[in-house]
PDB file of C-alpha atoms and ligand atoms in Angstrom:
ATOM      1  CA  UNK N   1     -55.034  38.651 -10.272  1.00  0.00           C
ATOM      2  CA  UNK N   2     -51.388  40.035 -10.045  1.00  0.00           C
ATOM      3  CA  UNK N   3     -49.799  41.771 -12.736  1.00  0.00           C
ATOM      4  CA  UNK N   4     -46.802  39.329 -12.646  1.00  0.00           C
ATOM      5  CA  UNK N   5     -46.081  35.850 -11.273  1.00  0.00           C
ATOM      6  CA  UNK N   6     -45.900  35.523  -7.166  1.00  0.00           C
ATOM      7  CA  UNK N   7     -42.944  32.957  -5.996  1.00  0.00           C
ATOM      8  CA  UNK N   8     -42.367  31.214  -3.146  1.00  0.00           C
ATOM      9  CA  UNK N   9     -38.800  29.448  -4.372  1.00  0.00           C
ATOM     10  CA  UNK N  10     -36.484  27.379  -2.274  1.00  0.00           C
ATOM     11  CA  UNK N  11     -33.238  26.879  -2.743  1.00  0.00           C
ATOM     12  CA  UNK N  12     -31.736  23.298  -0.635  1.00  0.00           C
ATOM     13  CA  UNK N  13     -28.255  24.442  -2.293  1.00  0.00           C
ATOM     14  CA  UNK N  14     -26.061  21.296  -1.232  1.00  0.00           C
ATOM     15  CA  UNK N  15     -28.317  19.561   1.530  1.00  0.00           C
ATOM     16  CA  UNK N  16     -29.709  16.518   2.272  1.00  0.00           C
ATOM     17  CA  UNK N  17     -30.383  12.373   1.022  1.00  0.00           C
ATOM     18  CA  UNK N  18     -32.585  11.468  -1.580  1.00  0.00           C
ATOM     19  CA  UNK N  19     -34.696  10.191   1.357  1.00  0.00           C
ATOM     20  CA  UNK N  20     -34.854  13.158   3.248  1.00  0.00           C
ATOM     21  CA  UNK N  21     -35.404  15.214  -0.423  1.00  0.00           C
ATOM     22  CA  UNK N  22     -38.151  13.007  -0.915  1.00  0.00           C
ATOM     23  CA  UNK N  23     -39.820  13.516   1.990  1.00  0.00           C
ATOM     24  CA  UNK N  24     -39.529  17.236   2.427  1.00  0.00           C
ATOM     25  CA  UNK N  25     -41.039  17.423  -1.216  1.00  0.00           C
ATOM     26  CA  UNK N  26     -43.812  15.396  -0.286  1.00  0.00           C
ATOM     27  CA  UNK N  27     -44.411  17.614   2.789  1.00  0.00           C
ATOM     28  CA  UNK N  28     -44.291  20.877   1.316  1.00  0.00           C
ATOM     29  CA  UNK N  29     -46.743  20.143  -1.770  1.00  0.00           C
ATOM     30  CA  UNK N  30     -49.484  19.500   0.799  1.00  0.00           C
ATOM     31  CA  UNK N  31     -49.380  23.574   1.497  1.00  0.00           C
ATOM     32  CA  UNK N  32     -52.107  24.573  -1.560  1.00  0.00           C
ATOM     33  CA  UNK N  33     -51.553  27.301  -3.358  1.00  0.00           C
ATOM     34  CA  UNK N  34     -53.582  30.227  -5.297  1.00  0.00           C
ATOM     35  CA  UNK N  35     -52.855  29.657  -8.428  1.00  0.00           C
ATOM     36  CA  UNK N  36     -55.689  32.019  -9.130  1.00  0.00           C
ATOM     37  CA  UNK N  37     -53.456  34.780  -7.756  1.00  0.00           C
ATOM     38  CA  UNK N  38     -50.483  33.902 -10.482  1.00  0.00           C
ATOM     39  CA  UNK N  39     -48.646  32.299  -7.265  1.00  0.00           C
ATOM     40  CA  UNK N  40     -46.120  29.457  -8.250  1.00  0.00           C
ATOM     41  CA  UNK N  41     -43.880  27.486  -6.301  1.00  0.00           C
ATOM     42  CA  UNK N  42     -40.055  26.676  -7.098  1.00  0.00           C
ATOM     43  CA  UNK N  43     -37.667  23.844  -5.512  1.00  0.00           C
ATOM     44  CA  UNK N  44     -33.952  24.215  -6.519  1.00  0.00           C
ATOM     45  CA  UNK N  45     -32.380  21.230  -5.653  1.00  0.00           C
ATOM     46  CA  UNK N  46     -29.203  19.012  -6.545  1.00  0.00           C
ATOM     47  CA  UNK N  47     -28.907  17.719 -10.038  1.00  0.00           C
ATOM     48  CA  UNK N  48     -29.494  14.015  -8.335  1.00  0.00           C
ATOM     49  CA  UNK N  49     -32.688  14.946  -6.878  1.00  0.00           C
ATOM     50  CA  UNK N  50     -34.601  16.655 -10.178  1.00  0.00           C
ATOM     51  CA  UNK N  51     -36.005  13.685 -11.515  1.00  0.00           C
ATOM     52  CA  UNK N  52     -37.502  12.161  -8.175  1.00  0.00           C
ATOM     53  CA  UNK N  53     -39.054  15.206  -6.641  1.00  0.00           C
ATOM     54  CA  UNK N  54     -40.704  16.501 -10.353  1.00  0.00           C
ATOM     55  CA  UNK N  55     -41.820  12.877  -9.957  1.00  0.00           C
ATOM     56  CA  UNK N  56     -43.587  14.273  -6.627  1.00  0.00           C
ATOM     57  CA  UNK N  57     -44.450  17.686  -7.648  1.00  0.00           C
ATOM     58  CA  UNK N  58     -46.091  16.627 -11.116  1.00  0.00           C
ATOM     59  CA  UNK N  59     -49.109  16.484  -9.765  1.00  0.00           C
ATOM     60  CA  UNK N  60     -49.547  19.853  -7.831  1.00  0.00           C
ATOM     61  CA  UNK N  61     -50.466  22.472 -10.545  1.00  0.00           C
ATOM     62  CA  UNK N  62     -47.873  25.496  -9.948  1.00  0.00           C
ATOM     63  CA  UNK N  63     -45.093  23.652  -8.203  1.00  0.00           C
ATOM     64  CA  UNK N  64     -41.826  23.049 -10.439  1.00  0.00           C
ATOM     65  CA  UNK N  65     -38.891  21.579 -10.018  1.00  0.00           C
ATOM     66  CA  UNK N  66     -35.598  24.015 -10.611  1.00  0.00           C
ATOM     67  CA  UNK N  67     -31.876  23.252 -11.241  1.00  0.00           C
ATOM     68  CA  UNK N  68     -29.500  24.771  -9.120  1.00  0.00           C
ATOM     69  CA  UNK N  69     -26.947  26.092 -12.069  1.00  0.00           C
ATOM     70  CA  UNK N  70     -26.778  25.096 -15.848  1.00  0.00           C
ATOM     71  CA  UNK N  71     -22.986  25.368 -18.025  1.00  0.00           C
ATOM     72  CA  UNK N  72     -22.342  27.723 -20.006  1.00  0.00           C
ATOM     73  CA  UNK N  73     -22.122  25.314 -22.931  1.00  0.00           C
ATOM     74  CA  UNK N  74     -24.194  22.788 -24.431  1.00  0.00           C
ATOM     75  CA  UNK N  75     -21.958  19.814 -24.528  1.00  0.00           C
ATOM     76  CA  UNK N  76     -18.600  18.204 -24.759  1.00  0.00           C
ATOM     77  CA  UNK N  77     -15.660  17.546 -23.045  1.00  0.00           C
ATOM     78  CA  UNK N  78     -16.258  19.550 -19.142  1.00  0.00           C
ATOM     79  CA  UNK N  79     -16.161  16.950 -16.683  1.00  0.00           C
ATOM     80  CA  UNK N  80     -18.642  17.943 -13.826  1.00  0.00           C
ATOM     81  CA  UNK N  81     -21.017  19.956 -16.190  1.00  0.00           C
ATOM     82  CA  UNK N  82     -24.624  19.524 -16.678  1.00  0.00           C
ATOM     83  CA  UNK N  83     -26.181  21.315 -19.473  1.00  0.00           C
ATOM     84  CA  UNK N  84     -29.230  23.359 -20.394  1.00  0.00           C
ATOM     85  CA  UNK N  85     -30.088  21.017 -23.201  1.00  0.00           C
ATOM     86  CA  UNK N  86     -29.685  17.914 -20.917  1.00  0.00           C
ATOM     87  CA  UNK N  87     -32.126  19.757 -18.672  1.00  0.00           C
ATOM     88  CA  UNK N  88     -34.446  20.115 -21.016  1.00  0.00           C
ATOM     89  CA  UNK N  89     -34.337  16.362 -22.090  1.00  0.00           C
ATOM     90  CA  UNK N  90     -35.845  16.285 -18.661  1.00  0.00           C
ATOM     91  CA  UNK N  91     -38.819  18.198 -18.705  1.00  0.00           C
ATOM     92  CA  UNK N  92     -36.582  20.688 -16.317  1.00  0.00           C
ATOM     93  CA  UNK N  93     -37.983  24.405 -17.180  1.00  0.00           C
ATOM     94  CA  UNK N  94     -36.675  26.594 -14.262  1.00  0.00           C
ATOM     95  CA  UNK N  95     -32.838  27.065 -13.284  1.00  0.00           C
ATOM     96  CA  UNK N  96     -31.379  29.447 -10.454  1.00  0.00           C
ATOM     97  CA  UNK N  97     -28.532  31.156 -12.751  1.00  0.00           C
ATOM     98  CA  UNK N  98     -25.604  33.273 -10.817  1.00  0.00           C
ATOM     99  CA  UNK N  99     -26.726  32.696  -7.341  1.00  0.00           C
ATOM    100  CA  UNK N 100     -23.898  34.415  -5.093  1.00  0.00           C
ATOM    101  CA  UNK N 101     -22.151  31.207  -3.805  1.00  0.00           C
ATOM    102  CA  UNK N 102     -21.652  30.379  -7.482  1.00  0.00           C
ATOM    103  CA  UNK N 103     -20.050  34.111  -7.995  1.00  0.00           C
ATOM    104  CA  UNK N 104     -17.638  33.843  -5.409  1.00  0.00           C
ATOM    105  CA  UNK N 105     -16.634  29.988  -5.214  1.00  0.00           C
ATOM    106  CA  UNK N 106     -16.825  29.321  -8.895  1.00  0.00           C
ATOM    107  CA  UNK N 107     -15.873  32.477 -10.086  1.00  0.00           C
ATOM    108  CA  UNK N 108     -18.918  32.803 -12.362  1.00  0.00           C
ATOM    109  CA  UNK N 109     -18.817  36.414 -13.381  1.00  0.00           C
ATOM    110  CA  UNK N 110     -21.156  38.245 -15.219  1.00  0.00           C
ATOM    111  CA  UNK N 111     -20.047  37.456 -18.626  1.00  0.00           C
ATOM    112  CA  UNK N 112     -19.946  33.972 -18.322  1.00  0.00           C
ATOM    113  CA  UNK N 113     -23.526  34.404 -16.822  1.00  0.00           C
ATOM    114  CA  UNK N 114     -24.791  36.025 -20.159  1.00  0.00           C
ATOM    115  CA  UNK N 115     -23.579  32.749 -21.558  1.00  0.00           C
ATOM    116  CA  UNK N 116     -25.394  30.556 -19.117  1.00  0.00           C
ATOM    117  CA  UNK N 117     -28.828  32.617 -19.554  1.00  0.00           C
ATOM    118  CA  UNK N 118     -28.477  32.708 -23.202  1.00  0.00           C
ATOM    119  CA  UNK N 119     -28.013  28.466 -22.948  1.00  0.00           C
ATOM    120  CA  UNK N 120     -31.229  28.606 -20.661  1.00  0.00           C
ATOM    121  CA  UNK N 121     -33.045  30.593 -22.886  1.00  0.00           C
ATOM    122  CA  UNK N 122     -32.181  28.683 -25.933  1.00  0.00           C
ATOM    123  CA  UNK N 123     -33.355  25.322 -24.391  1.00  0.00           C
ATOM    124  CA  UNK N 124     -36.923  26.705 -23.017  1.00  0.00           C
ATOM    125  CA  UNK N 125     -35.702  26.864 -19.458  1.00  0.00           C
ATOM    126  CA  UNK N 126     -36.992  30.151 -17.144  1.00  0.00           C
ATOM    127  CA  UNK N 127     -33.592  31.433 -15.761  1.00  0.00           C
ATOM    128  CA  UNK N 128     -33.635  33.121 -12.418  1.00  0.00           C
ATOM    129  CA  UNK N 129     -31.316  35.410 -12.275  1.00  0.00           C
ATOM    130  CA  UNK N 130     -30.118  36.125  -8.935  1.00  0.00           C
ATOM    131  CA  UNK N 131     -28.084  39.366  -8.223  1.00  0.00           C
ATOM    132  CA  UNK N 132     -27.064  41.416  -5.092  1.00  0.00           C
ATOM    133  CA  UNK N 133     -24.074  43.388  -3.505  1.00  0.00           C
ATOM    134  CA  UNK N 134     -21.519  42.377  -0.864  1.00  0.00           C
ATOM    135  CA  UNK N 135     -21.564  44.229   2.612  1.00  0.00           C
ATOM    136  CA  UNK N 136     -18.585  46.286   1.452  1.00  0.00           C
ATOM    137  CA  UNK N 137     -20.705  47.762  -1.467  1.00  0.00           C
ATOM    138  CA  UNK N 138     -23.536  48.112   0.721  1.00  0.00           C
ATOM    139  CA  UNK N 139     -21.603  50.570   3.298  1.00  0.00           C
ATOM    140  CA  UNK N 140     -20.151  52.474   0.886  1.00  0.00           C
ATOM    141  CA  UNK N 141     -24.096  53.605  -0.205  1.00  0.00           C
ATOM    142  CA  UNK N 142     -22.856  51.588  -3.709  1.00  0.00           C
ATOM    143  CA  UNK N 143     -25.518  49.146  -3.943  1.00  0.00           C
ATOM    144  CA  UNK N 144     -27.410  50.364  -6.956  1.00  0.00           C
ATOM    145  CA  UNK N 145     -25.047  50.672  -9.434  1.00  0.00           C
ATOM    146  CA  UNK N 146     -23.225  47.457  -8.613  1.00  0.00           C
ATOM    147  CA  UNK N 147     -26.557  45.878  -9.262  1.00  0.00           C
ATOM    148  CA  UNK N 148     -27.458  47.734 -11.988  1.00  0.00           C
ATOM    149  CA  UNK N 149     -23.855  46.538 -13.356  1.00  0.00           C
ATOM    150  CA  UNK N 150     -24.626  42.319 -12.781  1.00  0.00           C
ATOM    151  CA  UNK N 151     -27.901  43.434 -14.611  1.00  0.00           C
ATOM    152  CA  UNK N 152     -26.168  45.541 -17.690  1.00  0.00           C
ATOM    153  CA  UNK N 153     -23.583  43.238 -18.049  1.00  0.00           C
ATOM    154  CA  UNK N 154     -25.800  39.469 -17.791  1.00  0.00           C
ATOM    155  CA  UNK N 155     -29.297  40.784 -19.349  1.00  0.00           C
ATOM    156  CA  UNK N 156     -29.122  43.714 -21.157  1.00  0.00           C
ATOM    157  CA  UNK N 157     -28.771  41.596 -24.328  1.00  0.00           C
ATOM    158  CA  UNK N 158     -31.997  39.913 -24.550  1.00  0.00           C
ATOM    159  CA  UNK N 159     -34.893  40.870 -26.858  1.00  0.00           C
ATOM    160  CA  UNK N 160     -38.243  42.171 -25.288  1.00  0.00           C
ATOM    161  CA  UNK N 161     -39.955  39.155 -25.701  1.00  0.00           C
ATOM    162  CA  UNK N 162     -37.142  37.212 -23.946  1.00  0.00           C
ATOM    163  CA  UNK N 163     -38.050  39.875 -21.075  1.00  0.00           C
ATOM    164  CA  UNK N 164     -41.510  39.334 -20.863  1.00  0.00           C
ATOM    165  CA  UNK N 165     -42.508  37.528 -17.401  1.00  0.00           C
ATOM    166  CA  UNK N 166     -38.213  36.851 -16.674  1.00  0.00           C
ATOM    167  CA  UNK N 167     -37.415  36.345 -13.105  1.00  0.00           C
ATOM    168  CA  UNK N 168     -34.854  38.122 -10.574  1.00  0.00           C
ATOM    169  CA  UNK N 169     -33.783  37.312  -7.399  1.00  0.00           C
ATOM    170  CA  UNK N 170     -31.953  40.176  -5.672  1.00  0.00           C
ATOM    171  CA  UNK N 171     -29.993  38.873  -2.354  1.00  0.00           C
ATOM    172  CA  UNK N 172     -27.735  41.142  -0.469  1.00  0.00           C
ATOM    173  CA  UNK N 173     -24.688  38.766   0.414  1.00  0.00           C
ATOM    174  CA  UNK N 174     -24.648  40.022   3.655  1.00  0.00           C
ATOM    175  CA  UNK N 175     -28.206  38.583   4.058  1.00  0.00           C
ATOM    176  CA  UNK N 176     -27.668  35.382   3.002  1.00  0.00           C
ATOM    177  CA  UNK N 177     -27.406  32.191   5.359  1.00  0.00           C
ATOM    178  CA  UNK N 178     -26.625  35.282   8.233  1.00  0.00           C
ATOM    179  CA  UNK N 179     -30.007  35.671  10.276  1.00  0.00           C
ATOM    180  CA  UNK N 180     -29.379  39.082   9.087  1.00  0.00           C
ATOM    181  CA  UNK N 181     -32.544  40.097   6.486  1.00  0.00           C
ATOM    182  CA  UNK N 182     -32.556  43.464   4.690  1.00  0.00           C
ATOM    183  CA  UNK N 183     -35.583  45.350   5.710  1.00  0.00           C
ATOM    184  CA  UNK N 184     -38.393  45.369   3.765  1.00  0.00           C
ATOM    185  CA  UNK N 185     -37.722  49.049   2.829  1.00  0.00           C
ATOM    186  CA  UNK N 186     -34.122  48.541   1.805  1.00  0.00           C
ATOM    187  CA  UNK N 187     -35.169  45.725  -0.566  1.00  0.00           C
ATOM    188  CA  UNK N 188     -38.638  47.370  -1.922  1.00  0.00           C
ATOM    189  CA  UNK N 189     -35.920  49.983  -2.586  1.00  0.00           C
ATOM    190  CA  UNK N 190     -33.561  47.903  -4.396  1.00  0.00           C
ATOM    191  CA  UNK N 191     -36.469  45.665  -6.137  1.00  0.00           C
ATOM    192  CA  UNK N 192     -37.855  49.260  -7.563  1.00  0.00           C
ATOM    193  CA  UNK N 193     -34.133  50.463  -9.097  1.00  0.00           C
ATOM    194  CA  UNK N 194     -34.580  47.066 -10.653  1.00  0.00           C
ATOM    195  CA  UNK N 195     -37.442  47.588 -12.197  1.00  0.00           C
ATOM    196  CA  UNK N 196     -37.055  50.810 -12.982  1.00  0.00           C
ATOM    197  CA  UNK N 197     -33.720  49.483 -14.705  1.00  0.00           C
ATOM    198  CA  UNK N 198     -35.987  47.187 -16.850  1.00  0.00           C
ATOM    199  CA  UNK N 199     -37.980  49.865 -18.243  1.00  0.00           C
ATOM    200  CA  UNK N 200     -35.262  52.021 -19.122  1.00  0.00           C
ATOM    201  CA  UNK N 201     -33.972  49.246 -21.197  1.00  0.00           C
ATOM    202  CA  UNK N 202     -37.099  47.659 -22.346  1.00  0.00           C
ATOM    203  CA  UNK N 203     -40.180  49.794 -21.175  1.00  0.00           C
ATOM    204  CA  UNK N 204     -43.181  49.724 -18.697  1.00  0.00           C
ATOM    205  CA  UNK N 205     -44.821  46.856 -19.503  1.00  0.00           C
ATOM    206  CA  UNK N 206     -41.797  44.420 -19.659  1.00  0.00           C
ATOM    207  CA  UNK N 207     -40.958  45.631 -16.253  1.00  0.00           C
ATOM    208  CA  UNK N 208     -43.987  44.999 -15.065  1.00  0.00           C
ATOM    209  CA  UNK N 209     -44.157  41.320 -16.064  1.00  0.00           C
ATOM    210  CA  UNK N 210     -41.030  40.673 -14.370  1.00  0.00           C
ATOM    211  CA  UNK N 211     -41.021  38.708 -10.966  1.00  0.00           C
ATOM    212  CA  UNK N 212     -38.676  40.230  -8.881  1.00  0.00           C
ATOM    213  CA  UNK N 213     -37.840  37.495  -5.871  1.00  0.00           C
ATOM    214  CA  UNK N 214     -35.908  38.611  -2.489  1.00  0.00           C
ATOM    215  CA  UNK N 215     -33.587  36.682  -0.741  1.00  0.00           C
ATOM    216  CA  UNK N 216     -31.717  36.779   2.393  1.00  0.00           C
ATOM    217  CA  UNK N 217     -32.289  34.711   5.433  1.00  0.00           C
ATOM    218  CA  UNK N 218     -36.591  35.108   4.433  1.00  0.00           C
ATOM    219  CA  UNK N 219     -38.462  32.854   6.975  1.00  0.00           C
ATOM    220  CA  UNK N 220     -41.561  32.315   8.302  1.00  0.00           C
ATOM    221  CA  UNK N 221     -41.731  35.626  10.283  1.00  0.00           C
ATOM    222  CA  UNK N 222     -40.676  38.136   8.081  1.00  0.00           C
ATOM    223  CA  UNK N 223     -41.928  36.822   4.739  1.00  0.00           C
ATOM    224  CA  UNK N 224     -45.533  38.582   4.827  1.00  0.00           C
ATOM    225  CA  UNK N 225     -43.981  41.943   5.761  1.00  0.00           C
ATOM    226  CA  UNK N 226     -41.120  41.649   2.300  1.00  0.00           C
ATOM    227  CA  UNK N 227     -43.607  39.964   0.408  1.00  0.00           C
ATOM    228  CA  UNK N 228     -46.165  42.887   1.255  1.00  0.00           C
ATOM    229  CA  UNK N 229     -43.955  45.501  -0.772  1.00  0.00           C
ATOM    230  CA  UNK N 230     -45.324  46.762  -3.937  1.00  0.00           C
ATOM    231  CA  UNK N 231     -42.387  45.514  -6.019  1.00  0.00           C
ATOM    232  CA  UNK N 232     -41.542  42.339  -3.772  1.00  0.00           C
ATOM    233  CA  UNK N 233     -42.925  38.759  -6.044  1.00  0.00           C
ATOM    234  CA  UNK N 234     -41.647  36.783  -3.596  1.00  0.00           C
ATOM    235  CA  UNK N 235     -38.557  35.285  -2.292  1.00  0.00           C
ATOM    236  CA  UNK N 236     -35.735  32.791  -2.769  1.00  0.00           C
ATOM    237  CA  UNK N 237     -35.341  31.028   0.364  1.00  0.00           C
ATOM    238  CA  UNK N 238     -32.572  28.325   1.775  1.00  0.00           C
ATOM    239  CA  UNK N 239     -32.363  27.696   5.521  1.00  0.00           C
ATOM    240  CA  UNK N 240     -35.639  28.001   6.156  1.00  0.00           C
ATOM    241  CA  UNK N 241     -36.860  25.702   2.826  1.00  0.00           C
ATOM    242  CA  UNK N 242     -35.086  23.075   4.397  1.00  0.00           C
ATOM    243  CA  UNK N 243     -37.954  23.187   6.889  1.00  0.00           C
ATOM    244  CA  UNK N 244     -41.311  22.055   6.083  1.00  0.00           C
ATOM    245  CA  UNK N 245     -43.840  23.968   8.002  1.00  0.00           C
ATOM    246  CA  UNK N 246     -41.422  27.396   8.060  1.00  0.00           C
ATOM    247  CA  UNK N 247     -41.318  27.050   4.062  1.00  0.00           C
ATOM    248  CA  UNK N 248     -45.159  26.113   3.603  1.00  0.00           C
ATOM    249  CA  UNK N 249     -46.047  29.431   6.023  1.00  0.00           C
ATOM    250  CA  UNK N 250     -43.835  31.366   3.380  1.00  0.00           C
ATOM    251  CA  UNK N 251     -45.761  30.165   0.384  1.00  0.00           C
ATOM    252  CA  UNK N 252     -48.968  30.929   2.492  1.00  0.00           C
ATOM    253  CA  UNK N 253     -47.446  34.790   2.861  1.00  0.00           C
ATOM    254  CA  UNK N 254     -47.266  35.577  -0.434  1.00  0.00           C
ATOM    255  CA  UNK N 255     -49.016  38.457  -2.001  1.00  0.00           C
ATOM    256  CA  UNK N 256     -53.055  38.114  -2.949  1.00  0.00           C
ATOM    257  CA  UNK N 257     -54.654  38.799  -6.200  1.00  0.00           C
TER     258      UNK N 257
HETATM  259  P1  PGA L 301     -30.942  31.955   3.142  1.00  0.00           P
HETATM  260  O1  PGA L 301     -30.405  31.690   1.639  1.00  0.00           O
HETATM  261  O2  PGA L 301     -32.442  32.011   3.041  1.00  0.00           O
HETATM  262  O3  PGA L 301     -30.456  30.770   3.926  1.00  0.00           O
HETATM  263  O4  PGA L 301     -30.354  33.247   3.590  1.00  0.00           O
HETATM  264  C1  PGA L 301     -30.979  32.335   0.550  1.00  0.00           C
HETATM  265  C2  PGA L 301     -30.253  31.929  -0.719  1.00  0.00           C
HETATM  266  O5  PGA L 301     -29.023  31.817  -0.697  1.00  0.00           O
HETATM  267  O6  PGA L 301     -30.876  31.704  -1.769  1.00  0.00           O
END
């Protein structure tokens, strides 16, 4: 049994019908999972689509359904918002929160993603939190204290127990929706500062209940090798979750008991 949950999550981000949701959800809860091993399995998809696929996935033990983004407040006048409490009215329990197209084209910085965890945490949804540099920070050998930053700034507020068994998703920029996939050493590297981040703040055994997901073009062939790495839970995946036998070999990869 691992120490901390194992995820295979997909992220569809803006893609397909209801039909075509439908049927990919149907397709990828026939892959069975080990829930013996902690494993779980997460589908971020569009607001429109939570209720009919957690229709779908209700009856595989481990799979959830997971919002793409939550406000930053609980109600009132924002056109275009949906919020955590409205999630929560529907059974929703998992969110992706600051995922790096949300950063950049909705200017969601890290303040306003303290807000949005705090909302997810106050209406019993799991955030996960995803973080990661751009290729700029990367060359300039910057990559751990820019992530360190997103975590300092979004996280370091929350209590211990609000801690316990969190999840991260670290994605380079440069690795996402690029073919381009860190290696597994550069992201066991960057999942360990992360941890090791955690315990500084908290302390060993908080970090060690945390899930920490990579993502960044993760398919089919390289998910055994990243999910192999000591501090790798995982991975957030798009393109290739959009694909039902690529996605259900990466929920088959992930890490054993
Ligand atoms: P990708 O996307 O797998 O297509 O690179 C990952 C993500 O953005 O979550």
């Amino acid at each position: 049994m691992n120490i901390r949950k194992q995820i295979a999550a997909a992220n569809w981000k803006m893609n397909l019908s209801l039909q075509e949701s439908k049927n990919l959800a149907s397709a990828i809860s026939q892959q069975d999972i080990d829930a013996g091993a902690g494993h779980a399995v997460l589908v971020a998809v569009p607001f429109p689509y939570l209720i009919p696929v957690q229709e779908i996935l209700r009856s595989k033990s481990g799979y959830h359904v997971c919002a793409q983004n939550l406000a930053s407040v609980n109600n009132g006048a924002y056109t275009g918002e949906v919020s955590a409490s409205m999630l929560q009215s529907m059974s929703i329990s998992y969110a992706l929160i600051g995922h790096s197209e949300r950063r950049e084209y909705y200017h969601e910085t890290n303040e306003i993603l303290a807000e949005k965890i705090n909302r997810a945490l106050e209406n019993g949804i799991n955030p996960v939190f995803c973080c990661g540099e751009p290729l700029s920070v990367r060359e300039e050998g910057r990559q751990n204290e820019y992530v360190e930053k997103q975590l300092t700034d979004s996280l370091s507020h929350l209590s211990k127990d609000q801690m316990k068994g969190f999840i991260i998703a670290y994605e380079p920029i440069w690795a996402i929706g690029t073919g381009k996939t860190a290696s597994s050493e550069q992201a066991q590297d960057m999942h360990l500062t992360i941890r090791n981040w955690i315990t500084k703040q908290y302390d060993a055994d908080i970090a060690a209940s945390v899930s920490i997901l990579y993502g960044g073009s993760v398919k089919s062939s390289n998910a055994a090798d990243i999910f192999g790495k000591p501090d790798v839970d995982g991975g957030l995946v798009g393109g290739a979750s959009l694909i039902p036998d690529e996605f259900k070999a990466i929920i088959s990869s992930l890490k054993k008991g």
